[in-house]
Coordinates of C-alpha atoms in Angstrom, one line a residue:
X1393 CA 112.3 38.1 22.2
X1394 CA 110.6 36.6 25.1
X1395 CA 107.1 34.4 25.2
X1396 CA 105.9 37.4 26.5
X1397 CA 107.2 40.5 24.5
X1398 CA 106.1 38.5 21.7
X1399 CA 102.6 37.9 22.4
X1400 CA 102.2 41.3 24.2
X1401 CA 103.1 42.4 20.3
X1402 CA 100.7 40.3 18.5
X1403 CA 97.8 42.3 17.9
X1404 CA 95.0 39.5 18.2
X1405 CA 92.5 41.2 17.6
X1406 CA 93.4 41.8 14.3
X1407 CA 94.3 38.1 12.8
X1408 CA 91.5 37.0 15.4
X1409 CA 88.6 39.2 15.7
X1410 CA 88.6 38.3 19.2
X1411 CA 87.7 34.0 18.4
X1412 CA 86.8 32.2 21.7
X1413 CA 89.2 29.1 20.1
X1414 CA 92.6 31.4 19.3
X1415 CA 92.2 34.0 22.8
X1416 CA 92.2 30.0 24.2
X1417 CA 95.1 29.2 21.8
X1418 CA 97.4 31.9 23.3
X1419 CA 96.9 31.3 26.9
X1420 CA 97.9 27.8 26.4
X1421 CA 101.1 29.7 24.1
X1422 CA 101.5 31.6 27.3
X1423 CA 101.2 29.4 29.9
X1424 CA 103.6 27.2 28.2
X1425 CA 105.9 29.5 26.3
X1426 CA 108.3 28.5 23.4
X1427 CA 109.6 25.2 23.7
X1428 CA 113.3 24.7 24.9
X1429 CA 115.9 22.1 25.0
X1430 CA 114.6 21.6 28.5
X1431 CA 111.2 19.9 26.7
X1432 CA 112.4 16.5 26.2
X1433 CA 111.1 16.4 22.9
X1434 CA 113.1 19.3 22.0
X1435 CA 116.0 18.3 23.3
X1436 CA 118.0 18.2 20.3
X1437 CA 116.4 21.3 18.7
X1438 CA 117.4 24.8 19.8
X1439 CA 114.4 26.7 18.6
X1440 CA 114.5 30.1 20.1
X1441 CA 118.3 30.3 19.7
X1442 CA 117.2 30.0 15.9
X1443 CA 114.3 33.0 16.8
X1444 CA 116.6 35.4 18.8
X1445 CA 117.1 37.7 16.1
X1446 CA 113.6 37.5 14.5
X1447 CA 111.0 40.4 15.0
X1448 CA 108.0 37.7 14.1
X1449 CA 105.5 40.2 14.9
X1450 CA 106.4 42.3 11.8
X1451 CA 104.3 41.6 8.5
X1452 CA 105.6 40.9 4.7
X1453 CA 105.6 43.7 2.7
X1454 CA 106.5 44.3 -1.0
X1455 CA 105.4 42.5 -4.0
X1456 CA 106.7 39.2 -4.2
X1457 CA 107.7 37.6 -7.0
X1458 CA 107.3 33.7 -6.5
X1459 CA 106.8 32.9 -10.0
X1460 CA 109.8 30.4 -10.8
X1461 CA 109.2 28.9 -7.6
X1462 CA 106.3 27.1 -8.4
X1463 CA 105.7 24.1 -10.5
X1464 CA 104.4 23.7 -13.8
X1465 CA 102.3 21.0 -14.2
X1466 CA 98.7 20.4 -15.1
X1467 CA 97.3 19.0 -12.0
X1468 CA 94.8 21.0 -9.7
X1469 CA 97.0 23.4 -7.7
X1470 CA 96.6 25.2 -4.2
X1471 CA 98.6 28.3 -4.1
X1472 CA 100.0 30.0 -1.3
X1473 CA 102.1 33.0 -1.4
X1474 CA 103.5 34.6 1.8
X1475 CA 100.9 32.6 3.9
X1476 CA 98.1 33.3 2.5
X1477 CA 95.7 31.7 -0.2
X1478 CA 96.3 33.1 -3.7
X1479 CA 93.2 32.5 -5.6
X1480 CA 94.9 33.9 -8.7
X1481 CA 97.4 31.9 -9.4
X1482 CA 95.6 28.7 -8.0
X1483 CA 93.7 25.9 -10.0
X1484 CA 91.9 24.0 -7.3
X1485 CA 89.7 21.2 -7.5
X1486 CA 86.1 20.7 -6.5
X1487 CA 87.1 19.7 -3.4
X1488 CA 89.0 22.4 -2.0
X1489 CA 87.5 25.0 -0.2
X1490 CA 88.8 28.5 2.4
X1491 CA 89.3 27.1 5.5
X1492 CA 86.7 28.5 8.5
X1493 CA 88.3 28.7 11.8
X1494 CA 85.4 28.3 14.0
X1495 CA 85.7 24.0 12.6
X1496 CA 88.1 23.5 15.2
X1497 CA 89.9 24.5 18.6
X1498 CA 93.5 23.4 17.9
X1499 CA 95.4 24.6 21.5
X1500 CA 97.4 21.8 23.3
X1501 CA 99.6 22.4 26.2
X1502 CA 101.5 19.5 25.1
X1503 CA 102.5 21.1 21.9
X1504 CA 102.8 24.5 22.0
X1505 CA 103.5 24.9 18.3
X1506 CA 100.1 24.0 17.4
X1507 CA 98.8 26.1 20.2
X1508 CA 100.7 29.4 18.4
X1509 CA 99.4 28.3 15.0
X1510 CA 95.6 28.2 16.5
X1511 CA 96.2 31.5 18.0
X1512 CA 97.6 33.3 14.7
X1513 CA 96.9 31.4 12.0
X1514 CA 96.4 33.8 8.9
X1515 CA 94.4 31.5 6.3
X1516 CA 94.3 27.7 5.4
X1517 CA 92.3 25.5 3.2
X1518 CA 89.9 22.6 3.6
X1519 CA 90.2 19.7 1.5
X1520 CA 87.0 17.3 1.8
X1521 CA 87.1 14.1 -0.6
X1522 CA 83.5 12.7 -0.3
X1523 CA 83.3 8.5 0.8
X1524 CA 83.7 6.1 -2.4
X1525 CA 85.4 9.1 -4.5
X1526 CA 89.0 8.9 -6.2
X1527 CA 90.5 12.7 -5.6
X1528 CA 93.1 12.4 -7.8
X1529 CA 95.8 14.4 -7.3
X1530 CA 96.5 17.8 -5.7
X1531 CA 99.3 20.4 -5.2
X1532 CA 99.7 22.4 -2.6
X1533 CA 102.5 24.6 -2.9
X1534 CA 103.6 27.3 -0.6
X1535 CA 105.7 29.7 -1.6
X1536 CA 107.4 32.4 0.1
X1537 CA 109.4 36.2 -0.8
X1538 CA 109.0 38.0 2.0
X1539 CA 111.7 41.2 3.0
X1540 CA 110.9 41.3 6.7
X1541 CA 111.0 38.7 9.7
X1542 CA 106.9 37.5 9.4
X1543 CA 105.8 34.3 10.5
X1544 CA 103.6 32.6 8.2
X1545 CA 101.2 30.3 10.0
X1546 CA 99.1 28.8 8.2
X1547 CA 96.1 26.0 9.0
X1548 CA 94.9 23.3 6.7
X1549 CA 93.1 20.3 7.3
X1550 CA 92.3 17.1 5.0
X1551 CA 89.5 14.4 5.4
X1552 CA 89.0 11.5 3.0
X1553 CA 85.6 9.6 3.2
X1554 CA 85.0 5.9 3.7
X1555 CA 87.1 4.4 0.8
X1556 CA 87.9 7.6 -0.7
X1557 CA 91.5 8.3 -1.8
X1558 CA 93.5 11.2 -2.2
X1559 CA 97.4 12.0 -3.2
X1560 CA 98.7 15.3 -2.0
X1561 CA 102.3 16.7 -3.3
X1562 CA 103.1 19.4 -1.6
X1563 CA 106.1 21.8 -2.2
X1564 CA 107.1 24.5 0.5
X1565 CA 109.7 27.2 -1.0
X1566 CA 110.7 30.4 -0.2
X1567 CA 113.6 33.1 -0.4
X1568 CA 114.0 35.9 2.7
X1569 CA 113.8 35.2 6.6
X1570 CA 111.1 34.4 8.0
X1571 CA 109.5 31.3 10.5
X1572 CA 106.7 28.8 8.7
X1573 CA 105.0 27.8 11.1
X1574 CA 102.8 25.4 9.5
X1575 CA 99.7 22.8 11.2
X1576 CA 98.2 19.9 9.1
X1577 CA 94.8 17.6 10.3
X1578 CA 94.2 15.0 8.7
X1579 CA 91.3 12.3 9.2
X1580 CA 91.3 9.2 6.9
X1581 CA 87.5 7.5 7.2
X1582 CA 87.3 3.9 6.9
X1583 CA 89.1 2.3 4.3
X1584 CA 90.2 5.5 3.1
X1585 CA 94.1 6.0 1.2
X1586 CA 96.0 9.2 1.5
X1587 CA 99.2 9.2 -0.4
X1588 CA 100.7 12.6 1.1
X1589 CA 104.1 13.7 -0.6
X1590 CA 106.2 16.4 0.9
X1591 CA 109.7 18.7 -0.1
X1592 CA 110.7 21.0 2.4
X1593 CA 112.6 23.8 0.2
X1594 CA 112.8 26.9 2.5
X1595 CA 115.3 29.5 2.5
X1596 CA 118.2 28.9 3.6
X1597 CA 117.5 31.9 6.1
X1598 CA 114.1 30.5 7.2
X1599 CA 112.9 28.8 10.1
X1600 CA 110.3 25.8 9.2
X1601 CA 108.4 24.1 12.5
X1602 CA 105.2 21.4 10.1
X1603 CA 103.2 19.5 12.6
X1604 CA 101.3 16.8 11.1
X1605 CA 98.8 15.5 13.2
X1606 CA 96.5 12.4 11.7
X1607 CA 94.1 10.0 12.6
X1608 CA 93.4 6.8 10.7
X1609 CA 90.1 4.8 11.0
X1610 CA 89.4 1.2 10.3
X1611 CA 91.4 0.1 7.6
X1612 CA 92.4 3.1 6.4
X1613 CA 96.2 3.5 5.0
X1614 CA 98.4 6.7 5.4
X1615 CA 101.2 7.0 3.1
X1616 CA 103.8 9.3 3.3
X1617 CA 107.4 10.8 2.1
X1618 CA 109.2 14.2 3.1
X1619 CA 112.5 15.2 2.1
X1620 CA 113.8 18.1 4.2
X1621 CA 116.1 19.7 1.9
X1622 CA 116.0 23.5 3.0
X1623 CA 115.8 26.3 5.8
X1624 CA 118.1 27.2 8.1
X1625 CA 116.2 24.7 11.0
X1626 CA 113.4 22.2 10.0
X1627 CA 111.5 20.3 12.5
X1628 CA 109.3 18.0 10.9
X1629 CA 106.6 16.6 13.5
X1630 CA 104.1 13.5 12.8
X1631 CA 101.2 12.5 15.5
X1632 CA 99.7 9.3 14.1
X1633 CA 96.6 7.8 15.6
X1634 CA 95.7 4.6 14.4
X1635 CA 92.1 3.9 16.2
X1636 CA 90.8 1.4 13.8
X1637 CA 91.9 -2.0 13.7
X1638 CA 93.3 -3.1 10.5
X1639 CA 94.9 0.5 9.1
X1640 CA 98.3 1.4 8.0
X1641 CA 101.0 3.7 8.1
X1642 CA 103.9 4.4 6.0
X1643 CA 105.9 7.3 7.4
X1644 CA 109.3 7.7 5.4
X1645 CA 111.2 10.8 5.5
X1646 CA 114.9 12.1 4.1
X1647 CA 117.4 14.9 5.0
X1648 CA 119.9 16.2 2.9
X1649 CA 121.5 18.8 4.9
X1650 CA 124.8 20.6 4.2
X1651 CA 126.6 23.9 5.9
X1652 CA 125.6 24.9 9.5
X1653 CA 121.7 23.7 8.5
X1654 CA 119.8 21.9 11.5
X1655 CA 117.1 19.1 10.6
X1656 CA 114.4 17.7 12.6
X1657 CA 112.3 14.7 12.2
X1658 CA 110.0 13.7 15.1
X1659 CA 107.6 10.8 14.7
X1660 CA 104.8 9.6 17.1
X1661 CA 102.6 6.5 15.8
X1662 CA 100.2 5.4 18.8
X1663 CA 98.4 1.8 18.0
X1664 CA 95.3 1.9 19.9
X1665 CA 93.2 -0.7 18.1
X1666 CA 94.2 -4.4 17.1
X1667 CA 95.6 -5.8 13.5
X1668 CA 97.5 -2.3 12.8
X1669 CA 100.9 -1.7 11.0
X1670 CA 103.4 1.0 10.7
X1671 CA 106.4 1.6 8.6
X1672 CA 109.0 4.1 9.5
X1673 CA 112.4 4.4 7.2
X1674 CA 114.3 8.0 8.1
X1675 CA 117.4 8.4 6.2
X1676 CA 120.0 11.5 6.6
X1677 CA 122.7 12.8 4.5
X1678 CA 124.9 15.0 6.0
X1679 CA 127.9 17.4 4.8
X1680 CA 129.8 20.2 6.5
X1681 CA 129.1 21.1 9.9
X1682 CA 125.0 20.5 9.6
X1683 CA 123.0 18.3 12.2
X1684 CA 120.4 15.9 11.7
X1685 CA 117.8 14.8 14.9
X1686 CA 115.6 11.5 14.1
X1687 CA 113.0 11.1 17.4
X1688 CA 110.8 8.1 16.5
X1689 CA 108.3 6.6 18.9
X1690 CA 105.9 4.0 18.6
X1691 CA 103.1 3.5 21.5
X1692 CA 101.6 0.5 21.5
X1693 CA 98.1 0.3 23.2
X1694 CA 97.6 -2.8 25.9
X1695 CA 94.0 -3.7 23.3
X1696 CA 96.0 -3.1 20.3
X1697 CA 96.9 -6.8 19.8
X1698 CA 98.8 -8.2 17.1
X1699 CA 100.5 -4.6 16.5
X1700 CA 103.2 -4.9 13.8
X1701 CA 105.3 -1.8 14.0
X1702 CA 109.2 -1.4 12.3
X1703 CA 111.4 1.9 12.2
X1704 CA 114.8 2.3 10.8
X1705 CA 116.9 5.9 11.1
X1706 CA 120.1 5.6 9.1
X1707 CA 122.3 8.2 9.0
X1708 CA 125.4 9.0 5.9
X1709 CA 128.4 11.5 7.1
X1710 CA 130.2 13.4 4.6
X1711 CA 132.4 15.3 6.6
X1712 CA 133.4 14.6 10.3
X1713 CA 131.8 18.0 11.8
X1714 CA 128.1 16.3 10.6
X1715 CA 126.4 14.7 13.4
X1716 CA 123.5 12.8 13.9
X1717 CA 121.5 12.3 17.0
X1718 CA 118.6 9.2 16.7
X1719 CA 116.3 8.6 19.5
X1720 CA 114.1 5.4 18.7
X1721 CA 111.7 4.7 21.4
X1722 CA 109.2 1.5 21.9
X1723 CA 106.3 1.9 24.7
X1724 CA 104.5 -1.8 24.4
X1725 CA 101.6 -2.4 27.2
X1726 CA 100.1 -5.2 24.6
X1727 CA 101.6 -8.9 24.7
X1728 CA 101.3 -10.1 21.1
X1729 CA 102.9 -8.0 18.8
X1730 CA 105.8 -7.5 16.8
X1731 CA 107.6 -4.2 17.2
X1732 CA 111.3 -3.6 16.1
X1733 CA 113.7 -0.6 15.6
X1734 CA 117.2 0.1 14.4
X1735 CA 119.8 2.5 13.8
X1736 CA 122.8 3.1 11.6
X1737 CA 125.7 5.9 11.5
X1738 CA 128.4 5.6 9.2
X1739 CA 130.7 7.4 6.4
X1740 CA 130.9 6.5 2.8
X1741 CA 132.4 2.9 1.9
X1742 CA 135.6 3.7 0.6
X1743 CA 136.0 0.1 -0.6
X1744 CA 133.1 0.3 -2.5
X1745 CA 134.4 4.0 -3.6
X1746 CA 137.4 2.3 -5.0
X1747 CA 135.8 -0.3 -7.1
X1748 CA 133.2 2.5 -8.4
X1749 CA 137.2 4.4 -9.2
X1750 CA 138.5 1.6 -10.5
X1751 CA 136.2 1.3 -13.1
X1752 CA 136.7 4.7 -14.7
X1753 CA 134.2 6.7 -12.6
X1754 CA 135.0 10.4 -11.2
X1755 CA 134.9 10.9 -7.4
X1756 CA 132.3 13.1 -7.8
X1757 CA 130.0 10.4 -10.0
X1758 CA 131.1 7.8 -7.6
X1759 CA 129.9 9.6 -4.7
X1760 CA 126.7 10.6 -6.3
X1761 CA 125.9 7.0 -6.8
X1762 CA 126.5 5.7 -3.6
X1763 CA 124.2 8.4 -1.9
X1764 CA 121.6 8.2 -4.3
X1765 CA 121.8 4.4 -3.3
X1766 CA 121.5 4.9 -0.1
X1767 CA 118.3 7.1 -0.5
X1768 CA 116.3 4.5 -3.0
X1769 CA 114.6 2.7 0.2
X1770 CA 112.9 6.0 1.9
X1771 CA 112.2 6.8 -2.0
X1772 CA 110.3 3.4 -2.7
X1773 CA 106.7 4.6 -1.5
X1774 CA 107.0 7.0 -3.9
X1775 CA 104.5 5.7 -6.5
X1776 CA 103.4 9.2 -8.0
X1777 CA 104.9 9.9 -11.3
X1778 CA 105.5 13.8 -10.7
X1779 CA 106.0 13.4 -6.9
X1780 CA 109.1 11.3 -7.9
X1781 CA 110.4 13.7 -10.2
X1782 CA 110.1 16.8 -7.9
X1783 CA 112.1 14.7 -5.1
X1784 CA 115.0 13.6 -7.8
X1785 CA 115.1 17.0 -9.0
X1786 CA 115.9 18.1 -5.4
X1787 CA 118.4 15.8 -5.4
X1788 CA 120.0 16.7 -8.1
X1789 CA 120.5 20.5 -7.6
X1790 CA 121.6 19.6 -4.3
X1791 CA 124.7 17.4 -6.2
X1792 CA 125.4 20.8 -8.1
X1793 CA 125.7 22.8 -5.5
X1794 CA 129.2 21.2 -5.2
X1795 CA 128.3 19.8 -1.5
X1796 CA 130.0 16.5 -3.0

């Protein structure tokens, strides 16, 4: 389906009643189009060969039963079912409220996945932690079981007061085909915390595009893990602003990827204010014939002295049809700071697979170990108790599903 034939389908005024903000939204979607691998920062990532045989203008029908697809647990949770907000099966806290669409105008020619979102975004939720409160922690869990090709785009935004804090686990699953097309704002007040935890467990049919797009103030500290796990293609995109001097990001990420799956992570963290830091560790596990893409760029501002910036994209191959493409990238106009970036590809050890043999332990065990090894440093910001147990959970299913 063309740019075109696809928003010639939409019926916008229907998901818009006619909003100033989304009829902007899709003009920018129009004038622009669906990005291509002629976008350089989509030029790993074939997104409309992944959309060719999708009717996205078609909406879910049927009853869907999502029930074992979301957690049990006793914290507050957001509930979304099919892309929209299901107050019935959600427990939310004080802080949560429906999100209004006339808050912001979202359409950027520069990212026309945010534009489409702006333009058809079907519900969202605000989450507003006031200045000197502790927010505890919140799930946000979208869940999808959906018989036709919808896309679910869905808008939410989260601001944390002056030395408020917040953690966020959020849990994306789903069964049918279908594109999530999903846009996250967040704005972290001075010497606010957001601890933001993420697993991406689509269908293994679906197409998942997440933009991310946050903005840290004076001393503020962004911390944050995703493990892209399912969906057929997964682009993962984070646009981090750090404007005040002395705040913080930790952006850590992991793929496990097996089959013919395709997985995206692009990063952008611009320092544009002095005495900021930023971590970065990307790690990718890959078996069969699935690709992994790691884009990581850091932009350093010429005010933002004394930047200290590090990112690190290390990739594991299980089979030789895996592949891996990493594309660091440094842009430094400042002249005191310390910025570095590496990469690794490789296959298993097999010397340390012999001494793990050696000792009695089964290939399969062996293997196990050394992977799960190898994923304990992007794991490490992972302080939460029941974040940590959803992400080794993930990993162990995908052990049993005899990838090893």
């Amino acid at each position: 389906m063309s740019d075109t034939e696809f928003l010639d389908r939409v019926d916008f005024a229907a998901r818009t009643g006619n909003d100033p903000h989304r009829v902007k939204a899709a003009e920018t979607f129009r004038a622009h189009g669906w990005p291509t691998r002629a976008d350089e920062a989509w030029h790993y990532t074939d997104l409309k060969a992944s959309l060719r045989s999708f009717d996205l203008t078609l909406p879910g029908q049927g009853a869907p039963d999502v029930g074992g697809m979301i957690p049990r647990t006793a914290m507050p949770k957001v509930i979304f079912v099919n892309g929209r907000f299901d107050e019935s099966l959600s427990d939310s806290s004080r802080f949560v409220r429906r999100f209004d669409d006339h808050a912001s105008a979202r359409a950027d020619g520069t990212r026309p996945l945010v534009s489409l979102n702006t333009a058809v975004a079907n519900d969202g939720i605000r989450i507003d932690v006031p200045g000197g409160t502790d927010g505890g922690t919140l799930f946000l869990v979208s869940v999808t079981d959906t018989p036709c090709q919808d896309m679910l785009a869905p808008f939410h935004r989260i601001a944390v007061g002056a030395a408020g804090s917040l953690t966020v686990i959020e849990v994306v699953r789903g069964a049918g085909r279908y594109m999530h097309n999903v846009v996250t704002e967040i704005a972290l007040a001075e010497g606010a915390v957001l601890r933001h935890y993420r697993l991406q467990d689509e269908s293994i049919d679906a197409v998942n595009v997440t933009t991310a797009l946050v903005d840290l103030r004076e001393d503020a500290r962004y911390e944050a893990f995703t493990l892209n796990y399912g969906a057929k293609l997964s682009r993962y995109e984070a646009h981090v602003t750090l404007s005040g001097p002395n705040a913080a990001v930790h952006l850590n990420a992991a793929q496990l990827l097996a089959g013919t799956q395709h997985g995206d992570i692009t990063t952008v963290v611009a320092h544009r204010a002095p005495h900021c830091a930023s971590r970065q560790t990307v790690k990718s596990v890959l078996a069969g014939s699935a690709r992994g893409v790691f884009q990581g760029r850091i932009e350093v501002a010429q005010w933002a002295q004394k930047t200290d910036g590090y990112q690190m994209n290390q990739a594991l191959l299980l089979s030789p049809d895996a592949e891996i493409d990493s594309k660091p990238e440094l842009e430094i106009f400042a002249d005191d700071v310390k910025c570095s970036h590496g990469a690794t590809i490789g296959a298993i050890d097999p010397e340390q697979m012999f001494y793990l043999r050696s000792r009695g332990i089964p290939e399969a065990e062996a293997r196990a170990m050394l992977i799960r090894a190898f994923l304990d440093e992007a794991l490490e910001p992972v302080t939460d108790d029941e974040a940590r147990s959803i992400f080794e959970a993930a990993i162990d299913v995908w052990w049993q599903k005899g990838v090893l």
